[in-house]
Each structure stands twice: as structure tokens, then as C-alpha cells.
Amino acid sequence: MAAPIEFDVTYVPDPPVVTVKATGITDTALTVKVTDLDLQQVEFHPKTPLSDVLSGLANDLARAAPPIVKDKVTALSPDIPIGKPIGCDIPVGDATVHVKLASPELGSHGGMLMISGTADVS
Amino acid sequence: MQPRGVSLDGGVSDSNFDLAVGVGGDAVNSGLQTAYQQHRDAFRGQAEKTLEGTDYTFAWDFLDAPSLALTPPDADLWGKMIKADGVTDLPDSGVLQFTAQQLQADCKVGETPLPQVTGKVTVALQLKLDGGGITALPLGAWLENLPDGPTSIIVKNVVVPALLTQGATLLKGLKIPAQDLFGQTVTLNLVRVDVIPTHLVLASTAAVGQPQAVRADDAVDWPTDKQVFTLISKSLLTTLLTATIKQYENTRLAKGDKTIQFVASARWDATFRRATNLTVGDDPTTASAGVDVDWHAELDLVPISPDGSGGCALSKAGHES
């Protein structure tokens, strides 16, 4: 059987730009939502000259590609594990009191990401 | 060059530190309450000293949980305090007070017990940065009821030094334990400690961030309406998010295919290779990045007849184009 005809693929813009937004936070994870993928156009350039009918097939496929990729990517909502709870340790003699951040909320303060909440003392 | 530390209006800027944790005074005191209940023995102790052949003993017991006031003592109280060696003036920053309403003191001079006294005690301390940690520098102590005269040997040499040490020990080693943040190991270097009336704030630079020189003298506008807060610089956030995205490298994003019956079938797939130039937005809950996508597309010609004469289609395609 003949080897497949391969394509070079170009896209606009190059690279596509993805934007994300942190949408929520719990004690264990930060949820990030992919809000957009800027991918306007995909073109398949055959490495071997193609007939009109085959070019049409490739073009149809290339035209359909951006929304497929975009839909797939913008549906992503990965959770980033936080690891240890955020807080600070207050040593008292030989003992240590842990003040942890509970009921966390996302925000910003002075251009920095702010995670605020109430104190959970243990 | 304008230092990037703090903006002119006193707001937080991005480069003083990578991570700050602020804890409200009420939360700190709730922590002390807990510590008092769980570790009662940490609030009792005894100090002994032999001076000119006489043994002096001071045994103390905090009968209730001590609390911290994140403010310096007022001039009147400061005036009444017995100062630590070498201290005369109240420092202008980092000063807090450790107060217990009921300190019970049992003192002995030689084998002779002094009358037991119980009363309020306040120790003034200054929190200072010291080689990546915090040192609590004792400044002075005031006792409502002294076991002996204020200039007596036992008060000057045993009771006050023991209380100053106790106060300093209370806060020694205060630190931010957040070494795992968003699944990344972050090594923190404490660069600033702020004692403001509502909060105790610790700020660190992170080994994985790009900390700039710190101007610890500039006032920072902390979000004091929050009981506990953490601020993360864009620089550290960029590093953390970039590392987080790595786990998605080489993930297939999407694929598609299309067939013209008896002629050809074409297919493509797109794989996420890596993110480039991740940038945290003006709103730090947002970020954008370039997506390096590995595209693969190919087309197979379908044999027209079972005898494999599909080769004709390939040559035909070539000719027609």
C-alpha cells in the first residue's frame, strides 16, 4: 500500500494563545478554567501535490479543525493541588501552634494573587 | 531607578516578596489559647540563679492563657517597665506585647520563700529578622505585683530576665511552613516581618521566584480586612503555573478525520507540546500563554479496486494537480 501523503500544518495565530482564569479554591486545590484559545485558522499544506478533490478533502478537514480544538481546550478545567495548607507556625515553648487558612477565597490585592480566609488553629 | 519595592501610594508591589502570610491578632490569640490548653506545661517554669553564695529561685505559672497585643506599650507602661539590659528607647517598629492577666510567682531566697504573688504581667518584645528566621528581642517587663522590691536582687536578676526570656522564646522560630504550594516545593526565605495593630505578617522570597531587593522600611498596605491572608507575587505565580502546566505536555488536544469513499481518507491530530511565555494578567487570577501544538495530518489513498490498482489514483492525483 502506498505511504500516506503528509502535510505541513500552519495555523493563525502562531502560536495560538490560551487564556485561563482561576475560578475557585478549596482547602486542597485551585481550580483553573481555560477561558479561551485564540486559534482562528488551520491550514494543511501537502508535501506532495494533490488533485483538486484531495485538496478539497484536506481543506474541509483543516477548516473544521479550529473549533474542534478550541471546544476541547476550553472545556478543560484542571485542578491544581495546593499541597500543604497555607498558614504559619507559632512556636510556644517546645510546642507549636499551627494557624491554617480555612474557607479559602480567591482574590487579588495590589496586583498579587490573594488567598484569604479564616484561621483554623490547631 | 525607582525601586520596584513599593508604589508611591504605599500599595503592595509585586517584587518585595514572593509570598506573604498575614494572621489577624485574634487568630494568633486563639492559637495561644489552644496552645495553653494543649501544652499547659509550656506555661510553667522555674529559674534559679546563685549570686554571691545565695540561691535565688523563681517559679512561675500562668494561670490563664497569655495573649499578644500587636502594638507597642503606651508611654506610661513603657516608663514603668523594667528594661532589658542595654535597652532604653522603644524601637519604632516590630514591637508587640505579651500579656498574662494572672501570673503566679513563687520566689525563694536561699531556703526562705517570699510571699506568693499573682498579678498581671506584660513583656514588650521586638520581632526582628535574623538570618532567615525571626528573633524576638526582649525589651522590658512590667509586673503588677512584684515578689520583692523592684530593685531587689531577685527581681532584677532572676524574675525579669526569666520573663523576658519566656516572652522571647514564645515567638522564636515563627515561620511560614508553606513549602509545598500548588504541588511545587518552594523554598522560602523570610525577608520581612510586620507587626501592625491588626495583623502579624511574614513575607518571604522564594528560591523559585525572581525576588528583587527588599526595602523593608517601606510601609505596605496589607489587606487587613481578612483574618488570614496569603499574597503570592506574579513572579512566583508564573513559576508555579509554568511548572503545573508541564504535566499536560504531550497530551492530545483533539483529532479529526474525513473520508471520501473509495478515494481517500485524511486525518489529523493535535498534541499539546508545551506552553510558552506564560504571563499572569493585570488581574492575577488570570493568565495567558502561547500554546506550542504538535500537529500531524496525513492522507491515505484508498485502492479503487481490490486488485490494488489504487496506485492509479495516486498517479492521477499527481497529474491533476
Short mmCIF file of C-alpha atoms in Angstrom, two decimals:
data_model
loop_
_atom_site.label_atom_id
_atom_site.label_comp_id
_atom_site.label_asym_id
_atom_site.label_seq_id
_atom_site.Cartn_x
_atom_site.Cartn_y
_atom_site.Cartn_z
CA MET A 1 0.00 0.00 0.00
CA ALA A 2 1.19 3.48 -0.78
CA ALA A 3 2.72 5.56 2.00
CA PRO A 4 0.37 8.25 3.30
CA ILE A 5 0.69 11.76 1.96
CA GLU A 6 1.77 14.01 4.77
CA PHE A 7 1.07 17.65 5.37
CA ASP A 8 2.81 20.58 6.86
CA VAL A 9 0.40 22.37 9.14
CA THR A 10 0.33 26.08 9.78
CA TYR A 11 -2.06 28.00 11.98
CA VAL A 12 -3.06 31.53 12.75
CA PRO A 13 -2.09 32.96 15.15
CA ASP A 14 1.16 31.14 15.71
CA PRO A 15 1.31 30.20 18.49
CA PRO A 16 -2.35 30.11 19.47
CA VAL A 17 -2.80 31.88 22.79
CA VAL A 18 -4.65 30.23 25.62
CA THR A 19 -6.11 32.24 28.49
CA VAL A 20 -7.00 30.79 31.84
CA LYS A 21 -8.73 32.05 34.93
CA ALA A 22 -8.51 30.74 38.45
CA THR A 23 -12.16 30.22 39.31
CA GLY A 24 -12.13 28.71 42.73
CA ILE A 25 -10.14 27.37 45.58
CA THR A 26 -10.69 24.77 48.24
CA ASP A 27 -8.51 23.53 51.06
CA THR A 28 -6.88 21.13 48.66
CA ALA A 29 -6.94 22.56 45.15
CA LEU A 30 -7.04 25.62 42.96
CA THR A 31 -9.45 25.25 40.05
CA VAL A 32 -8.39 26.84 36.80
CA LYS A 33 -10.75 27.23 33.85
CA VAL A 34 -9.46 27.61 30.31
CA THR A 35 -11.44 30.62 29.15
CA ASP A 36 -10.27 30.96 25.57
CA LEU A 37 -7.99 29.62 22.89
CA ASP A 38 -7.20 32.06 20.14
CA LEU A 39 -6.96 29.74 17.15
CA GLN A 40 -8.52 31.28 14.06
CA GLN A 41 -7.28 29.23 11.18
CA VAL A 42 -5.52 25.98 10.40
CA GLU A 43 -4.03 25.15 7.01
CA PHE A 44 -2.82 21.81 5.73
CA HIS A 45 -0.09 22.08 3.10
CA PRO A 46 0.51 18.77 1.33
CA LYS A 47 4.11 17.71 0.98
CA THR A 48 3.08 16.07 -2.33
CA PRO A 49 0.93 17.91 -4.88
CA LEU A 50 -2.72 16.90 -4.62
CA SER A 51 -5.63 16.64 -7.02
CA ASP A 52 -8.49 19.12 -6.59
CA VAL A 53 -10.67 16.51 -4.99
CA LEU A 54 -8.00 15.60 -2.45
CA SER A 55 -7.18 19.25 -1.79
CA GLY A 56 -10.87 19.78 -1.11
CA LEU A 57 -10.85 16.93 1.36
CA ALA A 58 -7.80 18.31 3.16
CA ASN A 59 -9.18 21.86 3.18
CA ASP A 60 -12.53 20.72 4.57
CA LEU A 61 -10.72 18.95 7.34
CA ALA A 62 -8.45 21.91 8.09
CA ARG A 63 -11.42 24.30 8.18
CA ALA A 64 -13.20 22.13 10.71
CA ALA A 65 -10.16 21.77 12.96
CA PRO A 66 -10.03 25.11 14.88
CA PRO A 67 -13.46 24.84 16.55
CA ILE A 68 -12.79 21.21 17.45
CA VAL A 69 -9.51 22.07 19.15
CA LYS A 70 -11.00 25.18 20.71
CA ASP A 71 -14.01 23.35 22.14
CA LYS A 72 -11.83 20.63 23.54
CA VAL A 73 -9.36 23.03 25.14
CA THR A 74 -11.86 25.49 26.54
CA ALA A 75 -13.68 22.62 28.22
CA LEU A 76 -10.59 21.96 30.32
CA SER A 77 -10.83 22.88 33.97
CA PRO A 78 -7.82 21.40 35.67
CA ASP A 79 -7.38 21.33 39.42
CA ILE A 80 -4.00 22.33 40.75
CA PRO A 81 -3.35 20.61 44.07
CA ILE A 82 -2.31 23.05 46.77
CA GLY A 83 -0.28 20.61 48.81
CA LYS A 84 0.14 21.67 52.40
CA PRO A 85 -2.47 24.02 53.76
CA ILE A 86 -1.33 27.62 53.80
CA GLY A 87 -0.61 29.10 57.18
CA CYS A 88 2.01 29.83 59.76
CA ASP A 89 3.53 28.10 62.76
CA ILE A 90 3.66 29.79 66.12
CA PRO A 91 6.07 28.04 68.45
CA VAL A 92 5.19 28.11 72.14
CA GLY A 93 7.97 26.70 74.22
CA ASP A 94 8.53 23.21 72.91
CA ALA A 95 5.09 23.06 71.31
CA THR A 96 3.93 24.53 68.04
CA VAL A 97 0.58 26.05 67.24
CA HIS A 98 -0.44 25.82 63.61
CA VAL A 99 -2.60 28.57 62.21
CA LYS A 100 -4.01 27.38 58.91
CA LEU A 101 -6.12 29.18 56.40
CA ALA A 102 -9.63 27.76 56.22
CA SER A 103 -12.62 28.54 53.96
CA PRO A 104 -10.23 29.97 51.37
CA GLU A 105 -11.36 32.58 48.88
CA LEU A 106 -9.57 33.85 45.80
CA GLY A 107 -8.95 37.49 45.13
CA SER A 108 -6.28 40.00 44.38
CA HIS A 109 -4.58 42.69 46.37
CA GLY A 110 -2.12 45.19 44.98
CA GLY A 111 -1.65 43.14 41.82
CA MET A 112 -0.85 39.96 43.72
CA LEU A 113 -2.96 36.86 43.95
CA MET A 114 -4.66 36.78 47.33
CA ILE A 115 -6.00 33.73 49.06
CA SER A 116 -7.84 34.78 52.18
CA GLY A 117 -9.92 33.03 54.73
CA THR A 118 -10.43 32.34 58.37
CA ALA A 119 -7.97 30.92 60.85
CA ASP A 120 -8.04 27.27 61.73
CA VAL A 121 -5.97 26.87 64.87
CA SER A 122 -4.60 23.52 65.92
CA MET B 1 15.85 53.81 39.07
CA GLN B 2 12.66 53.90 41.06
CA PRO B 3 12.77 50.97 43.43
CA ARG B 4 10.18 48.42 42.44
CA GLY B 5 9.51 47.61 46.06
CA VAL B 6 6.50 49.64 46.94
CA SER B 7 4.46 52.01 44.86
CA LEU B 8 4.27 55.63 45.83
CA ASP B 9 0.80 55.33 47.29
CA GLY B 10 2.06 52.72 49.69
CA GLY B 11 0.39 49.82 47.92
CA VAL B 12 1.83 46.35 47.65
CA SER B 13 4.01 45.93 44.65
CA ASP B 14 4.99 42.73 43.06
CA SER B 15 8.61 42.44 43.80
CA ASN B 16 9.22 42.95 47.51
CA PHE B 17 8.48 39.40 48.23
CA ASP B 18 7.00 36.30 46.65
CA LEU B 19 4.79 35.08 49.41
CA ALA B 20 3.31 36.87 52.39
CA VAL B 21 1.17 35.34 55.09
CA GLY B 22 -0.80 37.57 57.43
CA VAL B 23 -2.56 36.34 60.52
CA GLY B 24 -5.00 38.52 62.43
CA GLY B 25 -4.30 39.21 66.08
CA ASP B 26 -7.50 37.42 67.13
CA ALA B 27 -6.32 34.29 65.30
CA VAL B 28 -2.89 34.50 66.92
CA ASN B 29 -4.52 34.74 70.33
CA SER B 30 -6.86 31.91 69.55
CA GLY B 31 -3.68 29.95 68.75
CA LEU B 32 -2.19 30.88 72.09
CA GLN B 33 -5.41 29.82 73.82
CA THR B 34 -5.15 26.43 72.09
CA ALA B 35 -1.50 26.12 72.96
CA TYR B 36 -2.29 26.94 76.56
CA GLN B 37 -4.95 24.24 76.76
CA GLN B 38 -2.91 21.60 74.96
CA HIS B 39 0.52 22.34 76.33
CA ARG B 40 -0.13 23.59 79.82
CA ASP B 41 3.41 22.73 80.94
CA ALA B 42 4.90 25.17 78.46
CA PHE B 43 3.39 27.91 80.59
CA ARG B 44 5.07 26.89 83.82
CA GLY B 45 8.70 27.04 84.67
CA GLN B 46 11.42 27.74 87.12
CA ALA B 47 14.62 29.76 87.04
CA GLU B 48 17.44 29.55 89.51
CA LYS B 49 20.50 31.67 89.98
CA THR B 50 23.25 31.75 92.57
CA LEU B 51 24.56 35.21 93.33
CA GLU B 52 27.24 35.84 95.94
CA GLY B 53 26.65 32.47 97.53
CA THR B 54 22.86 32.79 97.76
CA ASP B 55 20.45 30.69 95.66
CA TYR B 56 17.52 32.60 94.18
CA THR B 57 14.59 30.67 92.78
CA PHE B 58 11.66 31.94 90.74
CA ALA B 59 8.87 29.54 89.82
CA TRP B 60 6.12 30.82 87.60
CA ASP B 61 2.77 29.59 86.45
CA PHE B 62 0.49 31.34 84.00
CA LEU B 63 -2.94 30.78 85.49
CA ASP B 64 -4.65 31.81 82.29
CA ALA B 65 -3.67 31.91 78.65
CA PRO B 66 -1.43 34.83 77.76
CA SER B 67 -2.27 36.98 74.77
CA LEU B 68 -0.41 39.13 72.30
CA ALA B 69 -1.20 42.75 71.56
CA LEU B 70 0.30 43.74 68.22
CA THR B 71 1.07 47.24 69.44
CA PRO B 72 3.87 48.79 71.49
CA PRO B 73 3.20 49.62 75.14
CA ASP B 74 1.98 53.17 75.70
CA ALA B 75 4.42 55.69 77.11
CA ASP B 76 3.12 55.25 80.65
CA LEU B 77 3.51 51.47 80.65
CA TRP B 78 6.88 51.66 78.90
CA GLY B 79 8.01 54.08 81.55
CA LYS B 80 7.08 51.62 84.28
CA MET B 81 8.73 48.61 82.62
CA ILE B 82 11.97 47.18 83.92
CA LYS B 83 14.10 47.30 80.78
CA ALA B 84 16.21 44.54 79.36
CA ASP B 85 19.96 45.10 79.52
CA GLY B 86 21.06 47.75 77.04
CA VAL B 87 17.53 48.87 76.17
CA THR B 88 16.48 52.45 76.81
CA ASP B 89 14.21 53.58 73.98
CA LEU B 90 11.23 51.84 72.50
CA PRO B 91 12.03 50.83 68.89
CA ASP B 92 9.70 52.31 66.26
CA SER B 93 8.72 49.07 64.54
CA GLY B 94 8.10 45.41 65.16
CA VAL B 95 7.07 45.90 68.79
CA LEU B 96 4.39 43.79 70.40
CA GLN B 97 3.30 42.93 73.92
CA PHE B 98 2.81 39.62 75.54
CA THR B 99 0.37 39.90 78.41
CA ALA B 100 -0.90 37.49 81.02
CA GLN B 101 -3.63 38.51 83.43
CA GLN B 102 -2.64 36.02 86.12
CA LEU B 103 0.98 35.20 86.59
CA GLN B 104 1.65 33.36 89.81
CA ALA B 105 5.16 33.84 91.16
CA ASP B 106 6.76 31.77 93.88
CA CYS B 107 10.17 33.01 94.87
CA LYS B 108 12.76 31.81 97.32
CA VAL B 109 15.86 33.49 98.58
CA GLY B 110 18.06 30.70 99.86
CA GLU B 111 15.61 28.45 101.63
CA THR B 112 13.28 31.28 102.63
CA PRO B 113 10.13 31.57 100.49
CA LEU B 114 8.87 35.04 99.66
CA PRO B 115 5.10 35.56 99.82
CA GLN B 116 3.40 34.20 96.69
CA VAL B 117 2.23 36.96 94.37
CA THR B 118 -0.23 36.79 91.49
CA GLY B 119 -0.97 39.55 89.05
CA LYS B 120 -0.87 40.90 85.56
CA VAL B 121 2.39 40.83 83.65
CA THR B 122 3.35 42.42 80.35
CA VAL B 123 6.52 41.78 78.36
CA ALA B 124 7.40 44.03 75.42
CA LEU B 125 9.25 42.39 72.55
CA GLN B 126 10.56 43.42 69.20
CA LEU B 127 10.38 40.98 66.32
CA LYS B 128 13.40 41.20 64.05
CA LEU B 129 14.69 39.30 61.10
CA ASP B 130 17.76 37.33 61.84
CA GLY B 131 19.45 35.26 59.17
CA GLY B 132 16.31 33.91 57.57
CA GLY B 133 14.48 33.45 60.87
CA ILE B 134 12.83 35.67 63.41
CA THR B 135 14.30 36.74 66.67
CA ALA B 136 12.15 38.15 69.42
CA LEU B 137 14.24 40.73 71.20
CA PRO B 138 13.07 41.31 74.80
CA LEU B 139 12.67 44.99 75.61
CA GLY B 140 11.14 45.22 79.05
CA ALA B 141 8.73 43.70 81.55
CA TRP B 142 6.13 45.05 83.90
CA LEU B 143 4.61 43.13 86.80
CA GLU B 144 1.53 44.31 88.63
CA ASN B 145 2.68 42.66 91.84
CA LEU B 146 6.36 42.18 92.47
CA PRO B 147 7.54 39.40 94.79
CA ASP B 148 10.08 41.82 96.22
CA GLY B 149 11.12 45.41 95.64
CA PRO B 150 11.79 46.49 92.04
CA THR B 151 15.47 46.88 92.69
CA SER B 152 15.84 43.70 94.72
CA ILE B 153 18.37 41.15 93.54
CA ILE B 154 15.78 38.51 92.77
CA VAL B 155 13.53 40.80 90.73
CA LYS B 156 16.35 42.40 88.78
CA ASN B 157 18.47 39.31 88.22
CA VAL B 158 16.09 36.37 88.18
CA VAL B 159 12.41 37.27 87.72
CA VAL B 160 12.67 39.89 84.98
CA PRO B 161 15.34 38.06 82.93
CA ALA B 162 13.29 34.84 83.14
CA LEU B 163 10.12 36.60 81.94
CA LEU B 164 11.98 38.36 79.13
CA THR B 165 13.41 35.04 78.00
CA GLN B 166 9.99 33.42 78.24
CA GLY B 167 8.47 36.11 76.06
CA ALA B 168 11.25 35.83 73.52
CA THR B 169 11.02 32.04 73.45
CA LEU B 170 7.30 32.31 72.80
CA LEU B 171 7.81 33.74 69.36
CA LYS B 172 11.21 32.45 68.40
CA GLY B 173 11.13 30.44 65.22
CA LEU B 174 7.94 31.95 63.88
CA LYS B 175 7.84 30.90 60.26
CA ILE B 176 5.78 30.21 57.17
CA PRO B 177 5.65 26.47 56.64
CA ALA B 178 4.27 26.65 53.11
CA GLN B 179 6.94 24.67 51.38
CA ASP B 180 4.56 22.86 49.09
CA LEU B 181 2.48 25.27 47.12
CA PHE B 182 0.39 24.15 44.17
CA GLY B 183 2.28 20.89 44.19
CA GLN B 184 5.65 22.62 43.87
CA THR B 185 8.33 22.69 46.51
CA VAL B 186 9.00 26.30 47.33
CA THR B 187 11.97 27.22 49.46
CA LEU B 188 11.13 30.36 51.34
CA ASN B 189 13.48 32.93 52.70
CA LEU B 190 11.89 35.21 55.24
CA VAL B 191 12.59 38.81 54.31
CA ARG B 192 10.17 40.85 56.31
CA VAL B 193 8.14 40.73 59.48
CA ASP B 194 5.50 43.37 60.08
CA VAL B 195 3.71 43.94 63.34
CA ILE B 196 0.68 46.09 62.63
CA PRO B 197 -2.17 46.63 65.10
CA THR B 198 -4.44 44.09 63.44
CA HIS B 199 -2.06 41.53 61.97
CA LEU B 200 1.24 39.78 62.21
CA VAL B 201 2.64 39.49 58.68
CA LEU B 202 5.55 37.41 57.47
CA ALA B 203 6.87 37.90 53.95
CA SER B 204 9.31 35.67 52.12
CA THR B 205 11.08 35.45 48.86
CA ALA B 206 11.01 32.11 47.11
CA ALA B 207 14.01 30.39 45.60
CA VAL B 208 11.92 29.63 42.52
CA GLY B 209 10.66 33.19 42.09
CA GLN B 210 12.65 36.21 40.99
CA PRO B 211 12.78 38.30 44.13
CA GLN B 212 14.10 41.80 43.88
CA ALA B 213 15.90 43.69 46.57
CA VAL B 214 13.65 44.26 49.52
CA ARG B 215 13.01 47.61 51.09
CA ALA B 216 11.78 46.53 54.46
CA ASP B 217 11.38 50.09 55.69
CA ASP B 218 8.60 50.98 53.29
CA ALA B 219 5.08 50.63 54.58
CA VAL B 220 3.00 48.01 52.85
CA ASP B 221 -0.74 48.21 52.55
CA TRP B 222 -1.74 44.76 53.83
CA PRO B 223 -5.32 43.51 53.33
CA THR B 224 -6.20 43.85 57.00
CA ASP B 225 -9.90 43.14 56.46
CA LYS B 226 -9.03 39.44 56.10
CA GLN B 227 -8.42 37.33 59.18
CA VAL B 228 -5.80 35.24 57.42
CA PHE B 229 -4.35 36.10 54.04
CA THR B 230 -1.70 34.88 51.67
CA LEU B 231 -0.34 37.03 48.88
CA ILE B 232 1.52 35.43 46.01
CA SER B 233 3.62 37.52 43.64
CA LYS B 234 3.10 37.31 39.90
CA SER B 235 6.65 36.12 39.59
CA LEU B 236 6.12 33.16 41.90
CA LEU B 237 2.71 32.50 40.38
CA THR B 238 4.23 32.41 36.89
CA THR B 239 6.80 29.91 38.04
CA LEU B 240 4.23 27.74 39.80
CA LEU B 241 1.78 27.76 36.89
CA THR B 242 4.50 27.05 34.34
CA ALA B 243 5.56 24.04 36.35
CA THR B 244 1.95 22.91 36.74
CA ILE B 245 1.32 23.03 33.00
CA LYS B 246 4.25 20.67 32.42
CA GLN B 247 2.10 17.74 33.49
CA TYR B 248 -0.13 18.36 30.47
CA GLU B 249 2.74 18.23 27.99
CA ASN B 250 2.26 15.69 25.21
CA THR B 251 -1.48 15.44 25.85
CA ARG B 252 -3.59 15.02 22.74
CA LEU B 253 -5.86 18.02 22.40
CA ALA B 254 -8.12 16.88 19.56
CA LYS B 255 -8.28 14.89 16.37
CA GLY B 256 -10.39 14.71 13.25
CA ASP B 257 -10.78 12.66 10.11
CA LYS B 258 -12.72 12.60 6.90
CA THR B 259 -13.08 10.01 4.16
CA ILE B 260 -14.19 10.23 0.56
CA GLN B 261 -15.45 6.77 -0.07
CA PHE B 262 -13.28 4.73 -2.43
CA VAL B 263 -10.90 7.64 -2.91
CA ALA B 264 -9.05 8.75 0.19
CA SER B 265 -9.19 9.23 3.91
CA ALA B 266 -7.48 12.08 5.76
CA ARG B 267 -6.90 12.59 9.42
CA TRP B 268 -5.18 14.93 11.81
CA ASP B 269 -4.40 15.17 15.42
CA ALA B 270 -3.08 17.97 17.60
CA THR B 271 -0.95 17.38 20.67
CA PHE B 272 -0.09 19.96 23.28
CA ARG B 273 3.68 20.15 23.36
CA ARG B 274 4.33 22.98 25.80
CA ALA B 275 3.23 26.41 26.94
CA THR B 276 5.42 29.36 26.12
CA ASN B 277 5.61 32.84 27.62
CA LEU B 278 3.12 32.26 30.37
CA THR B 279 2.04 35.67 31.61
CA VAL B 280 -0.06 36.44 34.66
CA GLY B 281 -2.58 39.16 33.84
CA ASP B 282 -3.29 42.51 35.49
CA ASP B 283 -5.98 40.57 37.28
CA PRO B 284 -3.70 37.98 38.90
CA THR B 285 -6.41 35.32 38.78
CA THR B 286 -5.93 35.28 35.01
CA ALA B 287 -3.03 34.15 32.87
CA SER B 288 -2.29 33.61 29.21
CA ALA B 289 0.28 31.53 27.38
CA GLY B 290 1.32 30.58 23.89
CA VAL B 291 0.44 27.00 23.06
CA ASP B 292 3.04 25.05 21.18
CA VAL B 293 0.95 22.49 19.32
CA ASP B 294 2.30 19.47 17.53
CA TRP B 295 0.02 18.92 14.53
CA HIS B 296 0.10 15.86 12.44
CA ALA B 297 -2.01 15.49 9.31
CA GLU B 298 -1.91 12.84 6.66
CA LEU B 299 -3.97 11.45 3.83
CA ASP B 300 -4.27 7.86 2.60
CA LEU B 301 -5.44 6.99 -0.85
CA VAL B 302 -7.91 4.17 -0.86
CA PRO B 303 -7.38 1.49 -3.55
CA ILE B 304 -10.11 1.85 -6.13
CA SER B 305 -10.36 -1.85 -6.80
CA PRO B 306 -9.43 -4.89 -4.77
CA ASP B 307 -6.59 -5.73 -7.13
CA GLY B 308 -4.58 -2.84 -5.80
CA SER B 309 -4.86 -0.61 -8.83
CA GLY B 310 -5.35 2.28 -6.46
CA GLY B 311 -1.87 3.24 -7.47
CA CYS B 312 -3.58 4.77 -10.47
CA ALA B 313 -5.45 7.15 -8.17
CA LEU B 314 -2.18 8.32 -6.67
CA SER B 315 -0.69 8.97 -10.08
CA LYS B 316 -3.94 10.50 -11.24
CA ALA B 317 -3.96 12.81 -8.27
CA GLY B 318 -0.44 13.79 -9.03
CA HIS B 319 -1.27 14.53 -12.64
CA GLU B 320 -4.36 16.52 -11.99
CA SER B 321 -2.82 18.93 -9.61
#
